[in-house]
Amino acid sequence: MELSFVHRFVTATDPNSKATILVLHGTGGDESDLIPLAQTIAPGDAILSPRGKILENGMPRFFRRLREGVFDEDDVRFRAGELADFVTAAAAAYDFDPAGVVAAGYSNGANIAAAVMLLHPGVISRAVLFRPMVPLQPDQRPDLASARVFIGAGRRDPIVPAAETERLAALLREYGAQVSLHWTDSGHGLAAEELQAARSWLASGNRYSSAVKRAPLK
Ligand code: MLT
């Protein structure tokens, strides 16, 4: 089967694992960047890591922006749809359970993960979002009652103001998601402490959603 993103897939090393970590890099990253991060926060799980299709001055991203922090919302919608389709197709191609998909995104990757949750809530219902922003306001209210989200935020982040983090947490909660907001005294770069916090959060029952059903094979 042809999958629409350049990507890496790493098979689970833990035979009891039911989760697949959907790793989404930040601006200028690629599909290899955050494999070690996934292995740190979710050791033993399978990893699916696509490369963003947009190039901004040669740097891969998951959607277009007009300038820093100002997004092209039509492109966010289109790219979120593409990524949702990719995840569904990859589940069939690699035979993993869609209910075990956990997004782990950093910066631009966290923003596209949040966009998929807001626009295609059945595809991602577990997410670890490091330094996310509100990617867009959905036209239709998504049902996120079965969704759980860990947000890793930096108090000194020059790109994501604290109010923006709080706005995303409030939006996800308004739609029913359980949100765990973890602040560290860091900037836009990640702190070891929050990787540990994300790992504990995932280990305490947050890597599988029985609400997501396998799509019938076409
Ligand atoms: C974005 O464009 O998604 C955010 O500004 C974060 C970034 O990638 O710099």
PDB file of C-alpha atoms and ligand atoms in Angstrom:
ATOM      1  CA  MET A   1       0.000   0.000   0.000  1.00  0.00           C
ATOM      2  CA  GLU A   2       1.236   3.497  -0.892  1.00  0.00           C
ATOM      3  CA  LEU A   3       1.372   5.751   2.188  1.00  0.00           C
ATOM      4  CA  SER A   4       1.201   9.476   1.526  1.00  0.00           C
ATOM      5  CA  PHE A   5       3.939  10.757   3.886  1.00  0.00           C
ATOM      6  CA  VAL A   6       7.651  10.025   3.920  1.00  0.00           C
ATOM      7  CA  HIS A   7       7.883   8.260   7.287  1.00  0.00           C
ATOM      8  CA  ARG A   8       9.572   5.754   9.550  1.00  0.00           C
ATOM      9  CA  PHE A   9       7.812   2.909  11.304  1.00  0.00           C
ATOM     10  CA  VAL A  10       9.538   1.193  14.219  1.00  0.00           C
ATOM     11  CA  THR A  11       8.037  -2.094  15.382  1.00  0.00           C
ATOM     12  CA  ALA A  12       7.206  -2.490  19.081  1.00  0.00           C
ATOM     13  CA  THR A  13       9.918  -4.184  21.117  1.00  0.00           C
ATOM     14  CA  ASP A  14       7.565  -4.926  24.021  1.00  0.00           C
ATOM     15  CA  PRO A  15       5.366  -7.896  23.005  1.00  0.00           C
ATOM     16  CA  ASN A  16       2.614  -6.696  25.404  1.00  0.00           C
ATOM     17  CA  SER A  17       2.489  -3.170  23.995  1.00  0.00           C
ATOM     18  CA  LYS A  18      -0.787  -2.063  22.401  1.00  0.00           C
ATOM     19  CA  ALA A  19       0.249   1.516  21.670  1.00  0.00           C
ATOM     20  CA  THR A  20       1.752   3.159  18.585  1.00  0.00           C
ATOM     21  CA  ILE A  21       3.397   6.517  19.171  1.00  0.00           C
ATOM     22  CA  LEU A  22       2.631   8.936  16.333  1.00  0.00           C
ATOM     23  CA  VAL A  23       5.662  11.182  16.497  1.00  0.00           C
ATOM     24  CA  LEU A  24       5.349  14.673  14.987  1.00  0.00           C
ATOM     25  CA  HIS A  25       8.470  16.802  14.694  1.00  0.00           C
ATOM     26  CA  GLY A  26       8.873  20.571  15.027  1.00  0.00           C
ATOM     27  CA  THR A  27       9.742  23.065  12.262  1.00  0.00           C
ATOM     28  CA  GLY A  28      12.972  22.001  10.536  1.00  0.00           C
ATOM     29  CA  GLY A  29      12.841  18.463  11.905  1.00  0.00           C
ATOM     30  CA  ASP A  30      12.302  15.205  10.089  1.00  0.00           C
ATOM     31  CA  GLU A  31      11.018  11.677  10.618  1.00  0.00           C
ATOM     32  CA  SER A  32      14.148  10.596  12.511  1.00  0.00           C
ATOM     33  CA  ASP A  33      14.284  13.522  14.931  1.00  0.00           C
ATOM     34  CA  LEU A  34      11.948  12.468  17.673  1.00  0.00           C
ATOM     35  CA  ILE A  35      12.369   8.682  17.567  1.00  0.00           C
ATOM     36  CA  PRO A  36      14.599   8.894  20.701  1.00  0.00           C
ATOM     37  CA  LEU A  37      11.961  11.058  22.406  1.00  0.00           C
ATOM     38  CA  ALA A  38       9.307   8.398  21.716  1.00  0.00           C
ATOM     39  CA  GLN A  39      11.633   5.706  23.050  1.00  0.00           C
ATOM     40  CA  THR A  40      12.164   7.782  26.210  1.00  0.00           C
ATOM     41  CA  ILE A  41       8.531   8.526  27.003  1.00  0.00           C
ATOM     42  CA  ALA A  42       7.041   5.250  25.728  1.00  0.00           C
ATOM     43  CA  PRO A  43       9.734   2.550  25.789  1.00  0.00           C
ATOM     44  CA  GLY A  44       8.795  -0.600  23.908  1.00  0.00           C
ATOM     45  CA  ASP A  45       5.885   0.838  21.917  1.00  0.00           C
ATOM     46  CA  ALA A  46       5.720   0.953  18.117  1.00  0.00           C
ATOM     47  CA  ILE A  47       6.549   4.319  16.513  1.00  0.00           C
ATOM     48  CA  LEU A  48       5.080   5.933  13.413  1.00  0.00           C
ATOM     49  CA  SER A  49       6.941   9.074  12.412  1.00  0.00           C
ATOM     50  CA  PRO A  50       5.923  11.055   9.306  1.00  0.00           C
ATOM     51  CA  ARG A  51       7.821  14.008   7.846  1.00  0.00           C
ATOM     52  CA  GLY A  52       5.823  17.218   7.371  1.00  0.00           C
ATOM     53  CA  LYS A  53       5.137  17.985   3.695  1.00  0.00           C
ATOM     54  CA  ILE A  54       5.426  21.777   3.823  1.00  0.00           C
ATOM     55  CA  LEU A  55       8.826  23.343   3.236  1.00  0.00           C
ATOM     56  CA  GLU A  56       9.457  26.768   4.784  1.00  0.00           C
ATOM     57  CA  ASN A  57      12.871  27.968   3.589  1.00  0.00           C
ATOM     58  CA  GLY A  58      13.840  24.328   3.234  1.00  0.00           C
ATOM     59  CA  MET A  59      12.522  23.385   6.697  1.00  0.00           C
ATOM     60  CA  PRO A  60       9.839  20.687   6.875  1.00  0.00           C
ATOM     61  CA  ARG A  61       6.590  21.573   8.685  1.00  0.00           C
ATOM     62  CA  PHE A  62       3.137  20.059   8.952  1.00  0.00           C
ATOM     63  CA  PHE A  63       1.187  23.106   7.714  1.00  0.00           C
ATOM     64  CA  ARG A  64       1.776  26.569   6.300  1.00  0.00           C
ATOM     65  CA  ARG A  65       2.009  29.670   8.467  1.00  0.00           C
ATOM     66  CA  LEU A  66       1.778  33.309   7.498  1.00  0.00           C
ATOM     67  CA  ARG A  67       4.362  34.245  10.132  1.00  0.00           C
ATOM     68  CA  GLU A  68       5.428  32.917  13.503  1.00  0.00           C
ATOM     69  CA  GLY A  69       2.322  32.027  15.510  1.00  0.00           C
ATOM     70  CA  VAL A  70      -0.092  33.024  12.675  1.00  0.00           C
ATOM     71  CA  PHE A  71      -1.347  29.991  10.803  1.00  0.00           C
ATOM     72  CA  ASP A  72      -2.901  29.476   7.379  1.00  0.00           C
ATOM     73  CA  GLU A  73      -6.096  27.906   8.721  1.00  0.00           C
ATOM     74  CA  ASP A  74      -7.268  26.520   5.363  1.00  0.00           C
ATOM     75  CA  ASP A  75      -3.958  24.705   5.096  1.00  0.00           C
ATOM     76  CA  VAL A  76      -4.233  23.518   8.729  1.00  0.00           C
ATOM     77  CA  ARG A  77      -7.623  21.975   7.841  1.00  0.00           C
ATOM     78  CA  PHE A  78      -6.311  20.341   4.677  1.00  0.00           C
ATOM     79  CA  ARG A  79      -3.101  19.006   6.257  1.00  0.00           C
ATOM     80  CA  ALA A  80      -4.932  17.705   9.345  1.00  0.00           C
ATOM     81  CA  GLY A  81      -7.214  15.729   7.007  1.00  0.00           C
ATOM     82  CA  GLU A  82      -4.226  14.351   5.125  1.00  0.00           C
ATOM     83  CA  LEU A  83      -2.508  13.299   8.344  1.00  0.00           C
ATOM     84  CA  ALA A  84      -5.690  11.681   9.708  1.00  0.00           C
ATOM     85  CA  ASP A  85      -6.000   9.654   6.479  1.00  0.00           C
ATOM     86  CA  PHE A  86      -2.324   8.688   6.686  1.00  0.00           C
ATOM     87  CA  VAL A  87      -2.704   7.378  10.258  1.00  0.00           C
ATOM     88  CA  THR A  88      -5.756   5.328   9.297  1.00  0.00           C
ATOM     89  CA  ALA A  89      -3.988   3.909   6.215  1.00  0.00           C
ATOM     90  CA  ALA A  90      -0.807   3.190   8.200  1.00  0.00           C
ATOM     91  CA  ALA A  91      -2.810   1.262  10.833  1.00  0.00           C
ATOM     92  CA  ALA A  92      -4.030  -1.048   8.066  1.00  0.00           C
ATOM     93  CA  ALA A  93      -0.624  -1.256   6.320  1.00  0.00           C
ATOM     94  CA  TYR A  94       1.385  -2.010   9.491  1.00  0.00           C
ATOM     95  CA  ASP A  95      -1.462  -3.817  11.253  1.00  0.00           C
ATOM     96  CA  PHE A  96      -1.532  -1.743  14.424  1.00  0.00           C
ATOM     97  CA  ASP A  97      -4.639  -0.990  16.472  1.00  0.00           C
ATOM     98  CA  PRO A  98      -5.898   2.602  15.892  1.00  0.00           C
ATOM     99  CA  ALA A  99      -7.182   2.619  19.482  1.00  0.00           C
ATOM    100  CA  GLY A 100      -3.560   2.545  20.607  1.00  0.00           C
ATOM    101  CA  VAL A 101      -2.468   5.633  18.665  1.00  0.00           C
ATOM    102  CA  VAL A 102      -0.838   8.207  20.949  1.00  0.00           C
ATOM    103  CA  ALA A 103       0.347  11.406  19.280  1.00  0.00           C
ATOM    104  CA  ALA A 104       3.598  12.841  20.635  1.00  0.00           C
ATOM    105  CA  GLY A 105       4.275  16.194  19.012  1.00  0.00           C
ATOM    106  CA  TYR A 106       6.700  19.036  19.558  1.00  0.00           C
ATOM    107  CA  SER A 107       5.919  22.638  18.605  1.00  0.00           C
ATOM    108  CA  ASN A 108       4.615  22.585  15.002  1.00  0.00           C
ATOM    109  CA  GLY A 109       4.100  18.803  15.421  1.00  0.00           C
ATOM    110  CA  ALA A 110       2.079  19.387  18.605  1.00  0.00           C
ATOM    111  CA  ASN A 111      -0.010  21.955  16.732  1.00  0.00           C
ATOM    112  CA  ILE A 112      -0.934  19.562  13.911  1.00  0.00           C
ATOM    113  CA  ALA A 113      -1.736  16.851  16.495  1.00  0.00           C
ATOM    114  CA  ALA A 114      -4.097  19.291  18.249  1.00  0.00           C
ATOM    115  CA  ALA A 115      -5.645  20.172  14.864  1.00  0.00           C
ATOM    116  CA  VAL A 116      -6.303  16.478  14.087  1.00  0.00           C
ATOM    117  CA  MET A 117      -7.946  16.089  17.525  1.00  0.00           C
ATOM    118  CA  LEU A 118     -10.159  19.140  16.987  1.00  0.00           C
ATOM    119  CA  LEU A 119     -11.129  18.264  13.391  1.00  0.00           C
ATOM    120  CA  HIS A 120     -10.965  14.430  13.364  1.00  0.00           C
ATOM    121  CA  PRO A 121     -11.526  13.470  16.994  1.00  0.00           C
ATOM    122  CA  GLY A 122     -11.874   9.736  16.276  1.00  0.00           C
ATOM    123  CA  VAL A 123      -8.324   9.424  14.932  1.00  0.00           C
ATOM    124  CA  ILE A 124      -6.217  10.649  17.869  1.00  0.00           C
ATOM    125  CA  SER A 125      -7.636  10.404  21.355  1.00  0.00           C
ATOM    126  CA  ARG A 126      -4.384  10.289  23.311  1.00  0.00           C
ATOM    127  CA  ALA A 127      -1.757  12.984  22.902  1.00  0.00           C
ATOM    128  CA  VAL A 128       1.400  14.311  24.477  1.00  0.00           C
ATOM    129  CA  LEU A 129       1.772  17.888  23.254  1.00  0.00           C
ATOM    130  CA  PHE A 130       5.027  19.716  23.947  1.00  0.00           C
ATOM    131  CA  ARG A 131       4.854  23.522  23.470  1.00  0.00           C
ATOM    132  CA  PRO A 132       1.517  23.551  21.583  1.00  0.00           C
ATOM    133  CA  MET A 133      -0.636  26.507  20.550  1.00  0.00           C
ATOM    134  CA  VAL A 134      -4.289  26.711  19.460  1.00  0.00           C
ATOM    135  CA  PRO A 135      -4.001  25.661  15.783  1.00  0.00           C
ATOM    136  CA  LEU A 136      -7.518  26.827  14.890  1.00  0.00           C
ATOM    137  CA  GLN A 137     -11.035  27.144  16.247  1.00  0.00           C
ATOM    138  CA  PRO A 138     -13.106  24.261  14.810  1.00  0.00           C
ATOM    139  CA  ASP A 139     -16.398  25.150  13.055  1.00  0.00           C
ATOM    140  CA  GLN A 140     -18.109  22.128  14.574  1.00  0.00           C
ATOM    141  CA  ARG A 141     -17.846  21.153  18.202  1.00  0.00           C
ATOM    142  CA  PRO A 142     -15.748  17.960  18.434  1.00  0.00           C
ATOM    143  CA  ASP A 143     -16.669  15.294  20.987  1.00  0.00           C
ATOM    144  CA  LEU A 144     -13.465  14.773  22.957  1.00  0.00           C
ATOM    145  CA  ALA A 145     -15.125  13.038  25.912  1.00  0.00           C
ATOM    146  CA  SER A 146     -12.817  10.041  25.572  1.00  0.00           C
ATOM    147  CA  ALA A 147      -9.672  12.080  24.848  1.00  0.00           C
ATOM    148  CA  ARG A 148      -6.768  12.560  27.252  1.00  0.00           C
ATOM    149  CA  VAL A 149      -4.011  15.065  26.665  1.00  0.00           C
ATOM    150  CA  PHE A 150      -0.726  15.832  28.398  1.00  0.00           C
ATOM    151  CA  ILE A 151       0.572  19.330  27.689  1.00  0.00           C
ATOM    152  CA  GLY A 152       4.209  20.162  28.381  1.00  0.00           C
ATOM    153  CA  ALA A 153       4.652  23.949  28.595  1.00  0.00           C
ATOM    154  CA  GLY A 154       7.623  26.193  29.369  1.00  0.00           C
ATOM    155  CA  ARG A 155       7.137  29.236  31.636  1.00  0.00           C
ATOM    156  CA  ARG A 156       9.862  31.104  29.738  1.00  0.00           C
ATOM    157  CA  ASP A 157       8.826  30.043  26.214  1.00  0.00           C
ATOM    158  CA  PRO A 158       9.378  33.048  23.877  1.00  0.00           C
ATOM    159  CA  ILE A 159       7.275  31.461  21.098  1.00  0.00           C
ATOM    160  CA  VAL A 160       4.252  30.174  23.040  1.00  0.00           C
ATOM    161  CA  PRO A 161       2.891  32.673  25.614  1.00  0.00           C
ATOM    162  CA  ALA A 162       1.445  31.112  28.784  1.00  0.00           C
ATOM    163  CA  ALA A 163      -2.006  32.487  27.913  1.00  0.00           C
ATOM    164  CA  GLU A 164      -1.918  30.566  24.609  1.00  0.00           C
ATOM    165  CA  THR A 165      -1.164  27.319  26.437  1.00  0.00           C
ATOM    166  CA  GLU A 166      -4.017  28.000  28.872  1.00  0.00           C
ATOM    167  CA  ARG A 167      -6.331  28.792  25.939  1.00  0.00           C
ATOM    168  CA  LEU A 168      -5.602  25.412  24.313  1.00  0.00           C
ATOM    169  CA  ALA A 169      -6.074  23.542  27.600  1.00  0.00           C
ATOM    170  CA  ALA A 170      -9.405  25.337  28.153  1.00  0.00           C
ATOM    171  CA  LEU A 171     -10.570  24.621  24.594  1.00  0.00           C
ATOM    172  CA  LEU A 172      -9.773  20.893  24.847  1.00  0.00           C
ATOM    173  CA  ARG A 173     -11.481  20.708  28.263  1.00  0.00           C
ATOM    174  CA  GLU A 174     -14.547  22.537  26.925  1.00  0.00           C
ATOM    175  CA  TYR A 175     -14.934  19.734  24.366  1.00  0.00           C
ATOM    176  CA  GLY A 176     -14.670  17.076  27.063  1.00  0.00           C
ATOM    177  CA  ALA A 177     -10.969  16.086  27.041  1.00  0.00           C
ATOM    178  CA  GLN A 178      -9.084  15.337  30.241  1.00  0.00           C
ATOM    179  CA  VAL A 179      -6.066  17.625  30.143  1.00  0.00           C
ATOM    180  CA  SER A 180      -2.984  17.346  32.288  1.00  0.00           C
ATOM    181  CA  LEU A 181      -1.004  20.583  32.085  1.00  0.00           C
ATOM    182  CA  HIS A 182       2.635  20.321  33.118  1.00  0.00           C
ATOM    183  CA  TRP A 183       4.706  23.518  33.495  1.00  0.00           C
ATOM    184  CA  THR A 184       8.479  23.573  33.671  1.00  0.00           C
ATOM    185  CA  ASP A 185      10.790  26.522  34.165  1.00  0.00           C
ATOM    186  CA  SER A 186      12.115  26.253  30.611  1.00  0.00           C
ATOM    187  CA  GLY A 187      11.870  27.983  27.252  1.00  0.00           C
ATOM    188  CA  HIS A 188      10.812  26.484  23.898  1.00  0.00           C
ATOM    189  CA  GLY A 189      13.337  23.658  24.298  1.00  0.00           C
ATOM    190  CA  LEU A 190      12.326  20.564  26.254  1.00  0.00           C
ATOM    191  CA  ALA A 191      13.398  19.829  29.818  1.00  0.00           C
ATOM    192  CA  ALA A 192      14.344  16.302  30.959  1.00  0.00           C
ATOM    193  CA  GLU A 193      11.864  16.636  33.806  1.00  0.00           C
ATOM    194  CA  GLU A 194       8.862  16.962  31.487  1.00  0.00           C
ATOM    195  CA  LEU A 195       9.891  13.902  29.453  1.00  0.00           C
ATOM    196  CA  GLN A 196       9.830  12.003  32.730  1.00  0.00           C
ATOM    197  CA  ALA A 197       6.415  13.484  33.567  1.00  0.00           C
ATOM    198  CA  ALA A 198       5.070  12.491  30.123  1.00  0.00           C
ATOM    199  CA  ARG A 199       6.460   8.990  30.573  1.00  0.00           C
ATOM    200  CA  SER A 200       4.736   8.613  33.961  1.00  0.00           C
ATOM    201  CA  TRP A 201       1.495   9.990  32.516  1.00  0.00           C
ATOM    202  CA  LEU A 202       1.597   7.470  29.658  1.00  0.00           C
ATOM    203  CA  ALA A 203       2.472   4.625  32.007  1.00  0.00           C
ATOM    204  CA  SER A 204      -0.537   5.358  34.212  1.00  0.00           C
ATOM    205  CA  GLY A 205      -3.189   4.090  31.825  1.00  0.00           C
ATOM    206  CA  ASN A 206      -3.164   6.858  29.218  1.00  0.00           C
ATOM    207  CA  ARG A 207      -1.954   5.031  26.115  1.00  0.00           C
ATOM    208  CA  TYR A 208      -5.048   3.215  24.921  1.00  0.00           C
ATOM    209  CA  SER A 209      -8.607   4.290  24.138  1.00  0.00           C
ATOM    210  CA  SER A 210     -11.311   1.662  23.822  1.00  0.00           C
ATOM    211  CA  ALA A 211     -13.488   4.392  22.259  1.00  0.00           C
ATOM    212  CA  VAL A 212     -11.539   4.271  18.961  1.00  0.00           C
ATOM    213  CA  LYS A 213     -12.635   1.451  16.700  1.00  0.00           C
ATOM    214  CA  ARG A 214     -10.698  -0.205  13.912  1.00  0.00           C
ATOM    215  CA  ALA A 215     -12.046   0.988  10.544  1.00  0.00           C
ATOM    216  CA  PRO A 216     -13.579  -1.806   8.440  1.00  0.00           C
ATOM    217  CA  LEU A 217     -11.151  -3.009   5.773  1.00  0.00           C
ATOM    218  CA  LYS A 218     -12.070  -1.637   2.339  1.00  0.00           C
TER     219      LYS A 218
HETATM  220  C1  MLT B   1       4.092  26.714  14.457  1.00  0.00           C
HETATM  221  O1  MLT B   1       4.385  27.351  13.463  1.00  0.00           O
HETATM  222  O2  MLT B   1       3.458  25.647  14.437  1.00  0.00           O
HETATM  223  C2  MLT B   1       4.544  27.296  15.753  1.00  0.00           C
HETATM  224  O3  MLT B   1       4.830  28.639  15.599  1.00  0.00           O
HETATM  225  C3  MLT B   1       5.673  26.571  16.328  1.00  0.00           C
HETATM  226  C4  MLT B   1       6.848  26.490  15.405  1.00  0.00           C
HETATM  227  O4  MLT B   1       6.923  25.553  14.642  1.00  0.00           O
HETATM  228  O5  MLT B   1       7.732  27.357  15.449  1.00  0.00           O
END
